[in-house]
Amino acid sequence: MWKKFVFLLLFVYTINIVNAQYNNLWIPDTLSGKNFNLVIKDTFAQFKTGNQTITGAVNNNKFWGSTLIFQKGDTVHMNVKNTLNDSTTIHWHGAHLPAVMDGGPHQIIPPGTTWQPYWKVTNNAATYWYHPHLHDMTMAHITKGIGGFIIVRDTIESKLALPRTYGVDDIPLAVTSRSFTSANVFTITDGKTISEYGDTLLTNGVTRAQISLPKQYVRFRILNAEIERGYNLGFSDGRTFYVIANDGGLLDTPVAVTRVKLLVGERVEILVNLGNDVVGGTVDLKSFNSGLAFGFPGAEPNKSGLNGSYLNNADFSILHIVVKAATSNAITALPTKLTTNTYWTAANATVQRNLTVTAGSGVGISEFYFDNTAFNYNTINKTVNLNAIEQWTITNSQVFSHAFHIHDVQFKIVSRTSGVQNYESGWKDVVYLPKGETVSFVAKFEDFADSVHPYMYHCHFSNHEDGGMMGQFVVKSTSSLPLNLLSFTAQLDQSETYLKWITSKEINTSQFEIERSTNNIVWTSLGSVNALDKEVNNYSFVDLNPKFGINYYRIKFIDTDGKYNYSNIQTVENGSDAFQFIIYPNPAQNKIYLQFKDPAYEVYYIKLTNEIGRVIYMLPKPQLGDGLDVSKLAKGVYYLQVTDNKTMKTFTKKFIKE
Amino acid sequence: MNKKVFSIGFIVLFMLTTAYINIGHKVIKDFSLQNVDGTVFSLKDHPEAKGFMVVFTCNHCPFAKLYPARLNELNTKYKPQGIPLIAINSMDTLVYEEESFVQMKEKAKVDKFNFPYLYDAMQVVGENFDAEHTPQAFIIWKENNGWIIKYSGAIDDNGEHPELATSYLANAVEDLLHNRSVVNPVTESFGCRIMYRK
């Protein structure tokens, strides 16, 4: 039904282009549940008279994509099929999830491949989005129009009397702009002559957008989906409106404003009261960019050429609103209280990190870097300890402003040179970094440690990001060494494990217990050794029967008062074919199952390729209990590559699809 | 506004200037490619041809999918006048399954292609033409026993509405048939990008 509606809207809007002053706003279709199918594709759309514009979109849309509705607490499974003839990635912007599911520059989806990440939604109710994030190609793929909203719902937000009827009194707005060549092709900045700012404003992909909205409180979920332009949002009659949510959740209370600056990647949820308007009356949601100081993206005076745009330093309409009769379930009052957030403060931070915006190489779009270092796929710029609360301080003494975005976390802005605005006081994942300012935020890096796949931090202007203004960090788990443990080693010899550890200055240590695990989760005691209590103590223990496969060892230090703590963990691999697995049935028709010699074996990644090496499926941390569905594969020979979760070694087996 | 017009004009002028350097000089080497009918196609096997309309296209590209009927019409009209149309698929079939030779055969059948549809498996012909998109049209013209590019760009200026379109390709063929220099030898090409394996 939605799809038909969408097509109808597109059709109407195409006709309207010829003679109407305004075109009806397109509202993206929604997908909900726990399994989501997204097809990323090349397509085309009619934006102007004359030829169609080559675009990219998700599912059956012409520009932009379906809105995904998540319930907090659900585990969502994504089937992302890339049918572009170019590799891409899909990043879940704002989501707290394992790095390998994040869809950053490393989780490349080759053409024709289905990528199947999944994660438990732990984010608060708010507006998030998804978009391509392939380094060097982010701007090109975002320019095409690939992306979509994610709306997270939760029990706190659901209980509030807020407008929540999608497309009726709860309106998503992805705001961006494009320029066109004489053949109606989107332009992309080269950093030399072609501007990064569009001349034509697109609201949900619609030029000169209008909507009829009911005479009551209406909610907008506004995303700055631009390449670089910032917006200075307000209403044409200067009316007060209310910010109720930032990037990562509701504010404690609505914040009354008349203007909100919204930089690329930022979302803001606002309530505006149309209850005092007359039916048939109009008001415009606008961006008031005229008179803004140079440095705000889009405040440049140039109307053409590099950095130029028809919309620069101008006030322009984002959405023309025509007021219609109220709905039967109208929200007529502003909630006084939304939620109770417990924010991190600067005092909570145990680690201070400083980043400085520096000049880039100046070649093409490489205008800015962080700390004089261009993004490099193979360089991990920062290592964060799991569960650390960190304060990141970014100093921008350069000539232009930026929008700083960090993956994995939602943060709290604790300071900025010009003062933190009330409307940016909630959970954020993008922060406006004006020229000449220093901004500081605090975040906790919880839940997902992965020493291989990094998360990104970058300027969300995709030309800056593609130009190298990006870095990457890993979150590492730390099992801290007890202070008096000088060393701990484990070595396999003739199918026996020799454990050796050295301690010094033991205080009240009574004994050591040796523990083993095959999965790093369930531990069993192998025996104990009494403490020697000398200046330097050498201990050893032999495991005569290590398990087949990976063996994890740790030492439990038990004090005389019964308190204890653990050493770091050492591993040995028993048997050269420890990770061998079999695929059955083989040949297979519908499903294949993987049986590992070690039942506790954990898979980090599975990649399925066909005989000529084309990647068909990429499955991060797959859940293998129900087997893998191969029913849709063409008949032939396939290779299944398994990456070990612990060692990151890969093992490949062949199977036949009948 | 004037500045904008001026700047677009400048860009177009720049593009045309750059293009003029290539157009009329770039020589295309003969090639042998497999046709979907099982034969092998080479330019040298068509001594009767004054020139060829060469259209790079593919199976999956939504924009290319708008053009089969128009390609048939162009071939019907100009093949008897010595300028047949050939279509070439230079997409990377290793990464893109839908571009396989088997599926090319299927497409030629379904869309009733009345012209050769050639499989550029190694992408060498596409690279020789500097073909960037599907669909992208060229006209090569026989001069001094060699093949010179006389036109490069879009087939026409409206994919979805052929009734509103100006056919750049047909206009260029007409110019050549009437011994005129091509009025618009280069237009902007667009569509799905052809990714070269290198």
Short mmCIF file of N, CA and C in Angstrom, two decimals, chain A residues 14 42-44 46 50-54 62 82-87 111-112 137 180-185 193-194 199 303-305 310 610 612-614 616 634, chain B residues 1 3-4 7-8 10-12 60-63 66-67 91-98 100 134 154 156-161 188-195:
data_model
loop_
_atom_site.label_atom_id
_atom_site.label_comp_id
_atom_site.label_asym_id
_atom_site.label_seq_id
_atom_site.Cartn_x
_atom_site.Cartn_y
_atom_site.Cartn_z
N THR A 14 5.91 14.59 -10.35
CA THR A 14 6.49 14.75 -11.67
C THR A 14 5.62 15.65 -12.53
N ASP A 42 21.16 1.45 -8.61
CA ASP A 42 21.20 2.59 -9.53
C ASP A 42 19.79 2.80 -10.04
N THR A 43 19.39 4.04 -10.16
CA THR A 43 18.10 4.32 -10.78
C THR A 43 18.13 5.74 -11.32
N PHE A 44 16.98 6.32 -11.60
CA PHE A 44 16.95 7.69 -12.11
C PHE A 44 15.68 8.36 -11.64
N GLN A 46 13.18 12.24 -11.93
CA GLN A 46 12.91 13.47 -12.67
C GLN A 46 12.93 14.63 -11.68
N GLY A 50 13.26 18.15 -18.86
CA GLY A 50 14.33 17.58 -19.67
C GLY A 50 14.67 16.20 -19.17
N ASN A 51 15.94 15.86 -19.27
CA ASN A 51 16.32 14.49 -18.98
C ASN A 51 16.20 14.13 -17.51
N GLN A 52 16.07 12.83 -17.26
CA GLN A 52 16.07 12.33 -15.90
C GLN A 52 17.52 12.37 -15.37
N THR A 53 17.61 12.38 -14.05
CA THR A 53 18.92 12.41 -13.41
C THR A 53 19.24 11.01 -12.91
N ILE A 54 20.47 10.57 -13.19
CA ILE A 54 20.91 9.27 -12.69
C ILE A 54 21.08 9.38 -11.18
N LYS A 62 13.25 6.24 -5.85
CA LYS A 62 13.99 6.88 -6.95
C LYS A 62 15.16 7.70 -6.45
N ASN A 82 23.81 -5.14 -2.52
CA ASN A 82 24.35 -4.07 -3.35
C ASN A 82 24.18 -4.44 -4.82
N THR A 83 23.29 -3.74 -5.52
CA THR A 83 23.17 -4.00 -6.96
C THR A 83 23.73 -2.85 -7.78
N LEU A 84 24.49 -1.96 -7.13
CA LEU A 84 25.23 -0.95 -7.90
C LEU A 84 26.32 -1.71 -8.66
N ASN A 85 26.89 -1.11 -9.68
CA ASN A 85 28.02 -1.79 -10.29
C ASN A 85 29.33 -1.29 -9.70
N ASP A 86 29.27 -0.97 -8.44
CA ASP A 86 30.41 -0.43 -7.73
C ASP A 86 30.29 -0.93 -6.29
N SER A 87 31.42 -1.17 -5.65
CA SER A 87 31.35 -1.54 -4.24
C SER A 87 30.81 -0.37 -3.43
N PRO A 111 29.72 -5.47 -5.58
CA PRO A 111 28.51 -5.52 -6.37
C PRO A 111 27.92 -6.94 -6.38
N GLY A 112 26.62 -7.03 -6.29
CA GLY A 112 25.97 -8.33 -6.35
C GLY A 112 26.00 -9.10 -5.05
N MET A 137 34.63 7.23 -1.92
CA MET A 137 33.40 7.15 -2.71
C MET A 137 32.18 7.63 -1.92
N PHE A 180 23.07 20.61 -10.98
CA PHE A 180 22.91 19.75 -12.15
C PHE A 180 23.75 20.30 -13.30
N THR A 181 24.26 19.39 -14.11
CA THR A 181 24.89 19.83 -15.36
C THR A 181 23.79 20.16 -16.35
N SER A 182 24.19 20.63 -17.52
CA SER A 182 23.18 20.96 -18.54
C SER A 182 22.43 19.71 -18.97
N ALA A 183 23.00 18.53 -18.74
CA ALA A 183 22.30 17.27 -19.08
C ALA A 183 21.57 16.71 -17.87
N ASN A 184 21.36 17.53 -16.85
CA ASN A 184 20.66 17.13 -15.63
C ASN A 184 21.36 16.02 -14.84
N VAL A 185 22.68 16.00 -14.91
CA VAL A 185 23.46 15.06 -14.10
C VAL A 185 23.91 15.81 -12.84
N THR A 193 36.92 23.64 -9.39
CA THR A 193 35.99 24.58 -10.04
C THR A 193 34.54 24.29 -9.69
N ILE A 194 34.23 23.05 -9.35
CA ILE A 194 32.83 22.68 -9.13
C ILE A 194 32.51 22.74 -7.65
N ASP A 199 22.69 24.02 -5.91
CA ASP A 199 21.86 25.20 -6.19
C ASP A 199 20.38 24.93 -5.94
N LYS A 303 28.08 32.95 -5.37
CA LYS A 303 26.88 32.33 -5.92
C LYS A 303 27.23 31.28 -6.96
N SER A 304 28.47 31.26 -7.42
CA SER A 304 28.87 30.26 -8.41
C SER A 304 30.34 29.92 -8.23
N GLY A 305 30.81 28.96 -8.99
CA GLY A 305 32.20 28.55 -8.91
C GLY A 305 32.44 27.70 -7.67
N TYR A 310 23.72 29.11 -5.43
CA TYR A 310 22.58 30.00 -5.48
C TYR A 310 21.99 30.21 -4.08
N ASN A 610 31.61 -17.73 -5.12
CA ASN A 610 31.34 -18.77 -6.11
C ASN A 610 32.63 -19.18 -6.80
N ILE A 612 34.07 -18.54 -9.56
CA ILE A 612 34.96 -17.58 -10.21
C ILE A 612 35.39 -16.47 -9.26
N GLY A 613 35.06 -16.61 -7.99
CA GLY A 613 35.57 -15.66 -7.01
C GLY A 613 34.64 -14.49 -6.71
N ARG A 614 33.41 -14.52 -7.22
CA ARG A 614 32.47 -13.44 -6.91
C ARG A 614 31.91 -13.66 -5.51
N ILE A 616 29.30 -13.69 -2.77
CA ILE A 616 27.84 -13.74 -2.76
C ILE A 616 27.29 -13.25 -1.42
N ALA A 634 22.66 -20.16 -7.32
CA ALA A 634 22.67 -20.94 -8.56
C ALA A 634 23.45 -22.23 -8.32
N MET B 1 23.36 35.30 -11.01
CA MET B 1 22.74 34.43 -12.01
C MET B 1 23.56 34.45 -13.29
N LYS B 3 26.59 35.19 -13.53
CA LYS B 3 27.87 34.53 -13.23
C LYS B 3 27.73 33.03 -13.39
N LYS B 4 26.54 32.53 -12.93
CA LYS B 4 26.30 31.10 -12.97
C LYS B 4 26.25 30.61 -14.42
N SER B 7 29.56 30.62 -15.81
CA SER B 7 30.42 29.54 -15.32
C SER B 7 30.04 28.21 -15.95
N ILE B 8 28.71 27.96 -16.10
CA ILE B 8 28.30 26.72 -16.76
C ILE B 8 28.78 26.74 -18.20
N PHE B 10 31.30 28.24 -19.33
CA PHE B 10 32.74 28.03 -19.32
C PHE B 10 33.08 26.54 -19.19
N ILE B 11 32.34 25.88 -18.28
CA ILE B 11 32.60 24.45 -18.08
C ILE B 11 32.31 23.67 -19.35
N VAL B 12 31.16 24.00 -19.97
CA VAL B 12 30.79 23.31 -21.20
C VAL B 12 31.86 23.56 -22.27
N HIS B 60 21.86 -4.65 -16.79
CA HIS B 60 21.14 -4.34 -15.56
C HIS B 60 20.84 -2.86 -15.37
N CYS B 61 21.58 -1.99 -16.03
CA CYS B 61 21.49 -0.56 -15.72
C CYS B 61 20.09 -0.03 -16.04
N PRO B 62 19.41 0.54 -15.04
CA PRO B 62 18.03 0.99 -15.26
C PRO B 62 17.92 2.02 -16.38
N PHE B 63 18.93 2.86 -16.50
CA PHE B 63 18.85 3.89 -17.54
C PHE B 63 19.07 3.27 -18.92
N LEU B 66 16.13 1.68 -20.78
CA LEU B 66 15.11 2.51 -21.44
C LEU B 66 15.31 2.57 -22.96
N TYR B 67 16.46 2.05 -23.45
CA TYR B 67 16.85 2.36 -24.81
C TYR B 67 16.72 1.27 -25.89
N MET B 91 30.92 -4.16 -19.16
CA MET B 91 30.83 -4.24 -17.70
C MET B 91 31.72 -5.37 -17.16
N ASP B 92 32.13 -5.21 -15.94
CA ASP B 92 32.98 -6.22 -15.30
C ASP B 92 32.10 -7.42 -14.92
N THR B 93 32.17 -8.45 -15.73
CA THR B 93 31.29 -9.59 -15.48
C THR B 93 31.75 -10.42 -14.28
N LEU B 94 32.99 -10.21 -13.87
CA LEU B 94 33.47 -10.95 -12.70
C LEU B 94 32.70 -10.49 -11.45
N VAL B 95 32.52 -9.19 -11.32
CA VAL B 95 31.81 -8.72 -10.13
C VAL B 95 30.31 -8.62 -10.37
N TYR B 96 29.91 -8.55 -11.62
CA TYR B 96 28.49 -8.34 -11.84
C TYR B 96 27.85 -9.48 -12.60
N GLU B 97 27.20 -10.33 -11.85
CA GLU B 97 26.67 -11.58 -12.39
C GLU B 97 25.67 -11.35 -13.53
N GLU B 98 24.85 -10.32 -13.39
CA GLU B 98 23.79 -10.09 -14.36
C GLU B 98 24.35 -9.70 -15.73
N SER B 100 26.63 -11.39 -17.37
CA SER B 100 27.26 -12.56 -18.00
C SER B 100 26.80 -12.71 -19.45
N THR B 134 27.02 3.36 -19.17
CA THR B 134 26.01 2.74 -20.03
C THR B 134 24.71 3.50 -19.80
N ALA B 154 25.84 11.08 -25.19
CA ALA B 154 24.53 10.47 -24.93
C ALA B 154 23.87 10.06 -26.24
N ASP B 156 20.51 10.42 -26.62
CA ASP B 156 19.61 11.57 -26.79
C ASP B 156 19.47 12.26 -25.44
N ASP B 157 18.53 13.15 -25.32
CA ASP B 157 18.47 13.96 -24.09
C ASP B 157 17.22 13.68 -23.26
N ASN B 158 16.60 12.52 -23.45
CA ASN B 158 15.52 12.17 -22.52
C ASN B 158 15.32 10.66 -22.49
N GLY B 159 15.75 10.06 -21.39
CA GLY B 159 15.70 8.61 -21.30
C GLY B 159 14.29 8.07 -21.20
N GLU B 160 13.50 8.67 -20.33
CA GLU B 160 12.20 8.11 -20.03
C GLU B 160 11.13 8.51 -21.04
N HIS B 161 11.35 9.60 -21.72
CA HIS B 161 10.32 10.12 -22.64
C HIS B 161 10.91 10.32 -24.04
N GLU B 188 27.38 15.21 -23.05
CA GLU B 188 27.72 14.62 -21.76
C GLU B 188 27.17 13.19 -21.71
N SER B 189 28.02 12.27 -21.31
CA SER B 189 27.52 10.90 -21.16
C SER B 189 27.20 10.65 -19.69
N PHE B 190 26.19 9.85 -19.44
CA PHE B 190 25.81 9.56 -18.06
C PHE B 190 25.10 8.22 -18.06
N GLY B 191 24.85 7.70 -16.91
CA GLY B 191 24.24 6.38 -16.78
C GLY B 191 24.97 5.63 -15.70
N CYS B 192 25.02 4.31 -15.82
CA CYS B 192 25.75 3.53 -14.83
C CYS B 192 27.22 3.53 -15.19
N ARG B 193 28.05 3.69 -14.19
CA ARG B 193 29.48 3.75 -14.49
C ARG B 193 30.02 2.39 -14.88
N ILE B 194 30.91 2.40 -15.88
CA ILE B 194 31.61 1.16 -16.21
C ILE B 194 32.87 1.13 -15.35
N MET B 195 32.95 0.14 -14.48
CA MET B 195 34.13 0.04 -13.62
C MET B 195 35.14 -0.88 -14.30
#
